[in-house]
Coordinates of C-alpha atoms in Angstrom, one line a residue:
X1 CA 0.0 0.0 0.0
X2 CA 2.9 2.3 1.2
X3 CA 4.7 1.9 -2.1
X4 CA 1.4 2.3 -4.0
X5 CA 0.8 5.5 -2.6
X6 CA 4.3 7.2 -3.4
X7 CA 3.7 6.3 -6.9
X8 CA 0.2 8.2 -7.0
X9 CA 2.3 11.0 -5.3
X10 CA 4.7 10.9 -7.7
X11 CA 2.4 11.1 -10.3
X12 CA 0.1 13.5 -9.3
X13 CA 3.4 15.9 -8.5
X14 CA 4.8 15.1 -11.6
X15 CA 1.3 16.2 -13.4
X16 CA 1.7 19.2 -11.4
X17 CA 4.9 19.7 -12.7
X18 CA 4.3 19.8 -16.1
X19 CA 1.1 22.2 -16.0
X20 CA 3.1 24.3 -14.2
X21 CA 6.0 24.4 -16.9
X22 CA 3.2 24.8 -19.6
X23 CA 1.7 28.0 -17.5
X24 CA 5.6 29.4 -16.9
X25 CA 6.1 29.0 -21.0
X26 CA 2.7 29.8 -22.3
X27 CA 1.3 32.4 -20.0
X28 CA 4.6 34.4 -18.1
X29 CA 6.6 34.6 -21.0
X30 CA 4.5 33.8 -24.4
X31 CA 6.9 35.4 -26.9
X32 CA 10.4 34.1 -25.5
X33 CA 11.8 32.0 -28.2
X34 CA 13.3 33.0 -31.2
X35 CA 12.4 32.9 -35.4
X36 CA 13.2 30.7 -38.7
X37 CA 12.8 32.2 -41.9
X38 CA 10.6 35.2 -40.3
X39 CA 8.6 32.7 -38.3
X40 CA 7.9 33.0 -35.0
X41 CA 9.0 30.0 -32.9
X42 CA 8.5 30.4 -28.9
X43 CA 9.3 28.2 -25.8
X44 CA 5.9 27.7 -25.1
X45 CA 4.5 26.3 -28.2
X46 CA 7.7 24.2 -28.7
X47 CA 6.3 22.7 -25.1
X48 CA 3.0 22.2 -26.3
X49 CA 4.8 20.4 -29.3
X50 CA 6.8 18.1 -27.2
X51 CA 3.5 17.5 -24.7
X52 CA 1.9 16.4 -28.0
X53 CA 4.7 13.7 -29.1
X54 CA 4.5 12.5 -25.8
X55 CA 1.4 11.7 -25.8
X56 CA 1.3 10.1 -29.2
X57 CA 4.7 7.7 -27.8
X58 CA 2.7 7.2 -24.4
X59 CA -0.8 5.9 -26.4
X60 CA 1.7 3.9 -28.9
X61 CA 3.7 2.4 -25.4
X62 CA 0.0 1.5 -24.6
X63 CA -2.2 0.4 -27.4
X64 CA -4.9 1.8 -25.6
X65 CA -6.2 5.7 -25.2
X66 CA -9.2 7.0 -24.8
X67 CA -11.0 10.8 -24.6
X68 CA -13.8 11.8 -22.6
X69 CA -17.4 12.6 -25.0
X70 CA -17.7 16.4 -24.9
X71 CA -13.8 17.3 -25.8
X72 CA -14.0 14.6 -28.3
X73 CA -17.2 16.3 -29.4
X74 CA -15.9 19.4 -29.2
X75 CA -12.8 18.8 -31.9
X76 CA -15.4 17.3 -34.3
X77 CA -16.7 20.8 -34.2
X78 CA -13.6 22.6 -35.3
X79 CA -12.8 20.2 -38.1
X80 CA -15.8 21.9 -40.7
X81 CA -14.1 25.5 -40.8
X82 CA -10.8 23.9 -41.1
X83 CA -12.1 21.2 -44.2
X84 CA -13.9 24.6 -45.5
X85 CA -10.9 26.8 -45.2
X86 CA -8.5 24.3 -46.7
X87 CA -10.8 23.9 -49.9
X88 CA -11.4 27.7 -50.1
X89 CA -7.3 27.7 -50.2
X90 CA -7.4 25.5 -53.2
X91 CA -10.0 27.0 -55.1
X92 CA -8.9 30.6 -54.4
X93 CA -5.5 31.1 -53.6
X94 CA -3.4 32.6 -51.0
X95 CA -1.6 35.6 -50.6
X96 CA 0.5 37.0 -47.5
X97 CA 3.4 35.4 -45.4
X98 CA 4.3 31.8 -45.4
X99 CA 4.2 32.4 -41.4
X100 CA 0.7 33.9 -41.3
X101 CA -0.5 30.2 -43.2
X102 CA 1.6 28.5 -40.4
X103 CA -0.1 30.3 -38.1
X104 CA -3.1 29.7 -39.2
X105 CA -2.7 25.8 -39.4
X106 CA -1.2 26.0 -36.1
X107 CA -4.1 27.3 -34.3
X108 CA -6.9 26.0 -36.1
X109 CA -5.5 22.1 -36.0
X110 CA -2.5 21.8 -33.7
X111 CA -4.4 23.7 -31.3
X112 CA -7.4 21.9 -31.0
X113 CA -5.9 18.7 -31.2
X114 CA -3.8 18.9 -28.4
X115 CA -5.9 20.2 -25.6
X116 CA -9.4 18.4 -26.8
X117 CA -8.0 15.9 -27.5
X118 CA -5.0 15.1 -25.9
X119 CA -4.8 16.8 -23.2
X120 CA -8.2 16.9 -21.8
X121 CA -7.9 13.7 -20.2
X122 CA -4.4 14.8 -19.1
X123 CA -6.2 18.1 -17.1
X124 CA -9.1 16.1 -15.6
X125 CA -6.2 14.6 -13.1
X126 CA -5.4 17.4 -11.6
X127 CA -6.9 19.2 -8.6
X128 CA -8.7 22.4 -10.0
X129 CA -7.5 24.3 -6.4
X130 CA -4.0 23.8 -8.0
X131 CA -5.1 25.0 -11.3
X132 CA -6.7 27.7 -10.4
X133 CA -4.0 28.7 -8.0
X134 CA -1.1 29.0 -10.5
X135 CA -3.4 30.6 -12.9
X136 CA -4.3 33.9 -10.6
X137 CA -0.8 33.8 -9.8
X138 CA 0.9 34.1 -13.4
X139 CA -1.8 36.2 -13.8
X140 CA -0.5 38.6 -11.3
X141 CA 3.0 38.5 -12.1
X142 CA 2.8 39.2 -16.4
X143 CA 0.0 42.4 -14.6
X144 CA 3.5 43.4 -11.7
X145 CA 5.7 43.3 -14.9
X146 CA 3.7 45.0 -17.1
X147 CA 3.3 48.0 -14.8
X148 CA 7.1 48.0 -14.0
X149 CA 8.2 48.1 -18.0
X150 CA 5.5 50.7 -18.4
X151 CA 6.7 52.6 -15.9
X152 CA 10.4 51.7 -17.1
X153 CA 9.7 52.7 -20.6
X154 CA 8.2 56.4 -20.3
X155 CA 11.0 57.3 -17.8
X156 CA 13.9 56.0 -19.7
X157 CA 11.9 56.1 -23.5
X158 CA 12.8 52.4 -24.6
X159 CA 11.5 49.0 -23.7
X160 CA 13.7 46.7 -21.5
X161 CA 13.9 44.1 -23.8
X162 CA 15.6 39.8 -23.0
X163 CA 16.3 38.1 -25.9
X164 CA 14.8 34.4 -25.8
X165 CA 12.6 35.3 -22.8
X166 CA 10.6 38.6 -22.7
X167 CA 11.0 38.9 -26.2
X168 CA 11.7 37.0 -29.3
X169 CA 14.7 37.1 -30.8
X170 CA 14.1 38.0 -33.9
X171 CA 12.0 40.7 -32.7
X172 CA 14.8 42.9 -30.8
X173 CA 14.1 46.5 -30.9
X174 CA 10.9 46.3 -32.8
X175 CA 8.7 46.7 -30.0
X176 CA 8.6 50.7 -30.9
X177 CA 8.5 50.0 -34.4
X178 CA 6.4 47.1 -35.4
X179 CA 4.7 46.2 -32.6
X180 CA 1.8 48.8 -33.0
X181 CA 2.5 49.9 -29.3
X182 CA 3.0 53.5 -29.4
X183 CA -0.7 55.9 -28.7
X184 CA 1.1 59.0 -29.5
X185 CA 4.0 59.6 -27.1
X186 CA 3.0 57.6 -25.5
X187 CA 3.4 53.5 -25.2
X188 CA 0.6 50.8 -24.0
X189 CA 1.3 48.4 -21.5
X190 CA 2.6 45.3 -23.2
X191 CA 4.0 43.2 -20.3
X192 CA 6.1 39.9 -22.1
X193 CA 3.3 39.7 -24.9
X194 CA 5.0 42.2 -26.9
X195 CA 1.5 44.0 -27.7
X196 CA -1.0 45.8 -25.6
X197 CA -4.1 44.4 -27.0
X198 CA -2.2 40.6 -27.3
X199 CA -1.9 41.1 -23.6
X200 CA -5.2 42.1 -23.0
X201 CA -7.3 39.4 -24.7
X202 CA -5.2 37.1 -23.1
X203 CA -5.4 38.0 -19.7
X204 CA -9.1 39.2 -19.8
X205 CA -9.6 35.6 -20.7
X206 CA -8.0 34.4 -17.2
X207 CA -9.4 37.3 -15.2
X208 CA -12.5 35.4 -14.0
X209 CA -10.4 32.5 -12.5
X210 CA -8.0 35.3 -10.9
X211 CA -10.8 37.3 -9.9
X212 CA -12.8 34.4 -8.3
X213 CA -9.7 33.1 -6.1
X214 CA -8.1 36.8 -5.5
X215 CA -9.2 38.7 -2.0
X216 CA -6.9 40.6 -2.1
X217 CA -8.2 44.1 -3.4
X218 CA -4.7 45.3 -4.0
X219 CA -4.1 42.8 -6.4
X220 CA -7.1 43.1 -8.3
X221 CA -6.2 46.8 -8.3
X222 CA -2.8 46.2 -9.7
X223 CA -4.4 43.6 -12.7
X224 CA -7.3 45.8 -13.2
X225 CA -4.7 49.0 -13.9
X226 CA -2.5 46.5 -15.9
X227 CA -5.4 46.0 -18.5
X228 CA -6.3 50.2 -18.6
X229 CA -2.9 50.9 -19.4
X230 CA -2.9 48.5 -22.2
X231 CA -4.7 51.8 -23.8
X232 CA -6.9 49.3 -25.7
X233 CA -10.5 50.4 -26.2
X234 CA -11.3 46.8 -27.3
X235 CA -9.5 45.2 -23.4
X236 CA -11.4 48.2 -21.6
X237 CA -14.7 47.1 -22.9
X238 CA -13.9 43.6 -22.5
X239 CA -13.5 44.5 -18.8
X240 CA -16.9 46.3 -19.0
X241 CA -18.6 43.2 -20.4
X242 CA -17.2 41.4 -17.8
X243 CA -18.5 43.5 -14.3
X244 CA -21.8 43.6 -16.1
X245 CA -22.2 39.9 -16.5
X246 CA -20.7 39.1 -13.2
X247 CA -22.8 41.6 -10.9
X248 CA -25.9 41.8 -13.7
X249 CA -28.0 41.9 -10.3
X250 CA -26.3 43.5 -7.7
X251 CA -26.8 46.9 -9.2
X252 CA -25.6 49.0 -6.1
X253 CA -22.1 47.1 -6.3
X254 CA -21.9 47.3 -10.0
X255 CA -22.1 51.1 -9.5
X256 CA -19.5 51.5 -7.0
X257 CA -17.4 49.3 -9.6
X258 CA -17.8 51.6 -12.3
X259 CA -17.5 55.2 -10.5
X260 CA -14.1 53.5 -9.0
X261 CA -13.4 52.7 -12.8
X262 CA -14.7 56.0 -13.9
X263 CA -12.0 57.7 -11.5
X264 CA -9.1 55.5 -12.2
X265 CA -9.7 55.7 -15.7
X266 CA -10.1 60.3 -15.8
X267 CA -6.7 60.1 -13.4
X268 CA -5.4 58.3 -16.1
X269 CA -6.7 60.4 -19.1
X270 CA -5.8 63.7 -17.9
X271 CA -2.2 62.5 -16.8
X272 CA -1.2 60.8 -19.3
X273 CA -3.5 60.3 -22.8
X274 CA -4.1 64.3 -22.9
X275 CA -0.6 63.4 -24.6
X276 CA -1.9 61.7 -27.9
X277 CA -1.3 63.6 -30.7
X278 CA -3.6 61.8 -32.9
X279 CA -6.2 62.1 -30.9
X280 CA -5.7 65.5 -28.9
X281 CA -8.2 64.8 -26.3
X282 CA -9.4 61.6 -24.2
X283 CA -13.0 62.2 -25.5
X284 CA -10.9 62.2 -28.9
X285 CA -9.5 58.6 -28.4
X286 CA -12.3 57.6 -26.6
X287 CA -14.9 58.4 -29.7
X288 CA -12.4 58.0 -32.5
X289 CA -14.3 57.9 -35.8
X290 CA -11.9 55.9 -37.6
X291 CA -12.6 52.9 -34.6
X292 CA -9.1 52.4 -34.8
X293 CA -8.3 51.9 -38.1
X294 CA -10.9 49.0 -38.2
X295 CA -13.5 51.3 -40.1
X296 CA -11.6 50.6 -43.6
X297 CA -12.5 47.1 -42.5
X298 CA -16.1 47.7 -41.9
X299 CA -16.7 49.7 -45.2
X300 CA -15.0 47.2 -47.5
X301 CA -17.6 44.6 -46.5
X302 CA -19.9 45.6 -49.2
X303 CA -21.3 42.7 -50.8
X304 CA -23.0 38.8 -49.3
X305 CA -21.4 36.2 -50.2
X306 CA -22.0 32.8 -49.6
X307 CA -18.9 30.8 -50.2
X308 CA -16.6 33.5 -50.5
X309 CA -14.6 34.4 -53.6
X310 CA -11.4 36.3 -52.2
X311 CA -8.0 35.3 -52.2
X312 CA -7.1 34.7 -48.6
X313 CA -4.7 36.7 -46.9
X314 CA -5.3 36.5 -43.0
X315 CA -7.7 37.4 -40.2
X316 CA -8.2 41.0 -39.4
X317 CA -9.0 42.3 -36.4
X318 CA -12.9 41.8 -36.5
X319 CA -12.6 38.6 -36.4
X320 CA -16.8 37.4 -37.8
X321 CA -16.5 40.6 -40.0
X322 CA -13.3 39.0 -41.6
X323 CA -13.9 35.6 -41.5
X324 CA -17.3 36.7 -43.3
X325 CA -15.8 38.8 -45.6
X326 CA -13.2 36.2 -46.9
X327 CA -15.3 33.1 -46.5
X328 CA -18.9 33.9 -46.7
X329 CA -21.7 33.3 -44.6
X330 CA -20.5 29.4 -45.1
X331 CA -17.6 30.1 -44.1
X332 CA -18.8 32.6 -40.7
X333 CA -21.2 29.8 -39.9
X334 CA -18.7 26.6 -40.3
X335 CA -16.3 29.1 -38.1
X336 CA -19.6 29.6 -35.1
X337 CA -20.0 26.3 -35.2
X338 CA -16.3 25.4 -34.1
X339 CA -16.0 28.5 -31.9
X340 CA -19.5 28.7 -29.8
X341 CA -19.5 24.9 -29.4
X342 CA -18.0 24.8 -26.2
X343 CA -20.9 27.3 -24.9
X344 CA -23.1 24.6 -25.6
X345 CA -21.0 21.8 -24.3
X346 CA -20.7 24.2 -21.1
X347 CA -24.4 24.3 -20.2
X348 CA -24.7 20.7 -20.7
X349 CA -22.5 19.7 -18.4
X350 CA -23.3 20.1 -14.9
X351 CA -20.4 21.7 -12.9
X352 CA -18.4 24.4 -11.2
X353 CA -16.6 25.5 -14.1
X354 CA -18.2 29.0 -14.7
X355 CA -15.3 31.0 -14.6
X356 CA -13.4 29.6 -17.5
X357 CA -16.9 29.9 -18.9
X358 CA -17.5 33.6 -18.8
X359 CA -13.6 34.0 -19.9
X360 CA -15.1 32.0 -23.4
X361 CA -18.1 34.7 -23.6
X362 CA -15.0 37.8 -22.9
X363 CA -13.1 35.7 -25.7
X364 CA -16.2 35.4 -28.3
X365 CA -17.0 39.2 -27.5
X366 CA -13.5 40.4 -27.9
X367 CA -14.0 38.9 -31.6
X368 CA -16.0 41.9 -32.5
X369 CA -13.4 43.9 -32.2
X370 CA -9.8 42.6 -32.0
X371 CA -9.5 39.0 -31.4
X372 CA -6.2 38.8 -32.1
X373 CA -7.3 35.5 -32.9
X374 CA -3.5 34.1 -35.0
X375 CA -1.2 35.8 -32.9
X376 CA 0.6 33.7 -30.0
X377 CA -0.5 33.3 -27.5
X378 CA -4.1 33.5 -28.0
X379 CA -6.2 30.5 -29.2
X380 CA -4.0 28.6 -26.7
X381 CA -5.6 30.6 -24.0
X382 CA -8.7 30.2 -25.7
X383 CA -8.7 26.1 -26.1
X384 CA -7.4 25.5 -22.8
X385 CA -10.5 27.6 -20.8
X386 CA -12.7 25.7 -23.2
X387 CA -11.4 22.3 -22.2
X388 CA -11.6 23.8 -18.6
X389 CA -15.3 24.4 -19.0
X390 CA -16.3 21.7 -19.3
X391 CA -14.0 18.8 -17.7
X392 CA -14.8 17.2 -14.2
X393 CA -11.5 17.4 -12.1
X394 CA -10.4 15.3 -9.3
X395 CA -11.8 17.9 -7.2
X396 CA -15.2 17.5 -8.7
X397 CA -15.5 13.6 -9.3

């Protein structure tokens, strides 16, 4: 019995172990790594690569694997768009980087494969307690470090940049340049993801579960002012939609909320993004006609298609209003399908999971205005809370 339990110890720590490496990678530093041929390669997704072979050799070792129903279910969903997409490629063309069809491959197969698939069954044996716990806590740190470089880069005027770990490689001293990070004078809050809004989507997609297992109110404080200084109108209404879902009935507390908000967020206007020069004026950026740029998107859309006839290129920002535009309704609703699936799969499944729930809803919302949906890290972040949504963990069974 003794030597029974030390090997379920072992194994349990060793589970542990490897989530934990997966979070350090994936979540703390996402864009450490370096590139081939203009292609991003990071640390994290050559982890998810290796977590992938290992399970293939680990099935092989065993002749024997199995899935549970709804992530099984749940990967059947995603394999129309990609069918759809591949056929569209064939019939229409491509045009663009050979890195942004990598990309797209990557996130739209690899992805999906791995956590609903593989690792699904992989998650279910750890404690959610442990999950949850190392979650708020990266959470915390990438929100501490992006306050500190923020800080760091309007008093010294560049970004503190480590080659292979807070920033890729082949990406040193772009940050100013490429990285769409400047509002004016002044530069967003991009913590080791390299882009504000990147950061943004990413965490807002992990604030339930911090939010839910945070008392702290400092620390909410400090994630909350991470995400307003990303200077991203799409993350600060993604952290509207989120207090209005949470506290849709507690009216008196969802007040307070937002006149706390409303102060932070005038402190932080009149200090700082009275400094735009595009913009001239808070209310300016705030109300910006041109939505960002994403206007020339919206007016371009001026025809229905069906199937789509366009030579593919990538997904914009608006991610439905892209996917539409390139694809058709066909191709929008083949791309639902895979992407609101796990809602569905959520509300059948009877358990505590809502957090990673409502971070799907922040994701699926985001999508209307910048989903940053083939840029690393994000789909990861997106699969893994779907897989969390609805999985019964040990602390569940």
């Amino acid at each position: 019995m003794r030597n029974i339990f030390k090997i379920q110890l072992t194994n349990e720590r060793l589970r542990e172990l490897v989530f934990f490496l997966a979070v350090f990678l994936v979540i703390i530093i996402p864009k450490g790594g370096f590139k081939i041929a203009g292609i991003p390669i990071t640390w994290g997704y050559l982890y998810l690569g290796f977590l992938m072979l290992l399970s293939v050799f680990i099935i092989a070792n065993k002749y024997k694997f199995t899935v549970q129903n709804k992530p099984f279910i749940a990967y059947i969903a995603t394999l129309p768009f990609v069918i759809y997409f591949t056929i569209h490629l064939m019939v229409n063309g491509y045009e663009g980087s050979l890195g942004n069809l990598i990309s797209f491959y990557v996130s739209f197969v690899f992805l999906p494969l791995l956590f609903y698939i593989f690792l699904s069954s992989f998650l279910v044996k750890i404690k959610s307690e442990y999950i949850e716990t190392v979650l708020s806590k990266s959470v915390l740190i990438i929100s501490v470090y992006g306050i500190f470089l923020f800080i760091y880069k309007q008093v010294t005027g560049h970004f503190l940049e480590i080659p292979y770990f807070t920033v890729n490689a082949g990406d040193l001293g772009e940050l100013d340049t490429s990285k769409f990070n400047q509002r004016g004078s002044v530069s967003k809050l991009i913590s080791t993801y390299n882009n504000g809004n990147i950061f943004g989507v990413c965490t807002l997609m992990l604030f339930p579960i911090f939010y839910k297992n945070t008392k702290s109110k400092l620390k909410i404080f400090i994630v909350v002012l991470a995400l307003l200084l990303t200077l991203s109108r799409t993350v600060w209404i993604g952290l509207i939609f989120y207090f209005l879902f949470l506290y849709r009935n507690q009216v008196l507390k969802l007040v307070k909320i937002y006149l706390l908000g409303g102060l932070i967020l005038l402190i932080m206007g009149t200090v700082i993004m009275t400094r735009y020069f595009q913009y001239g004026s808070l209310q300016g950026f705030i109300f910006d006609a041109n939505l960002g740029g994403r206007i020339l998107q919206i007016r371009k859309t001026n025809e229905i298609s069906f199937f789509g006839s366009k030579v593919y290129s990538a997904i914009e920002e608006i991610v439905y209003l892209s996917i539409f535009k390139q694809f058709g309704l066909v191709g929008l609703f083949l791309f639902c399908i895979s992407f609101f699936t796990p809602i569905y799969l959520y509300l059948k499944t009877k358990n505590n999971n809502y957090d990673y729930f409502i971070g799907i809803l922040i994701y699926l919302f985001l999508c209307l205005s910048d989903g940053c949906i083939l840029l690393i890290p994000t789909l990861a972040f997106f699969y893994f809370i779907s897989v969390m949504a609805f999985i019964r963990q040990n602390s569940a069974q």
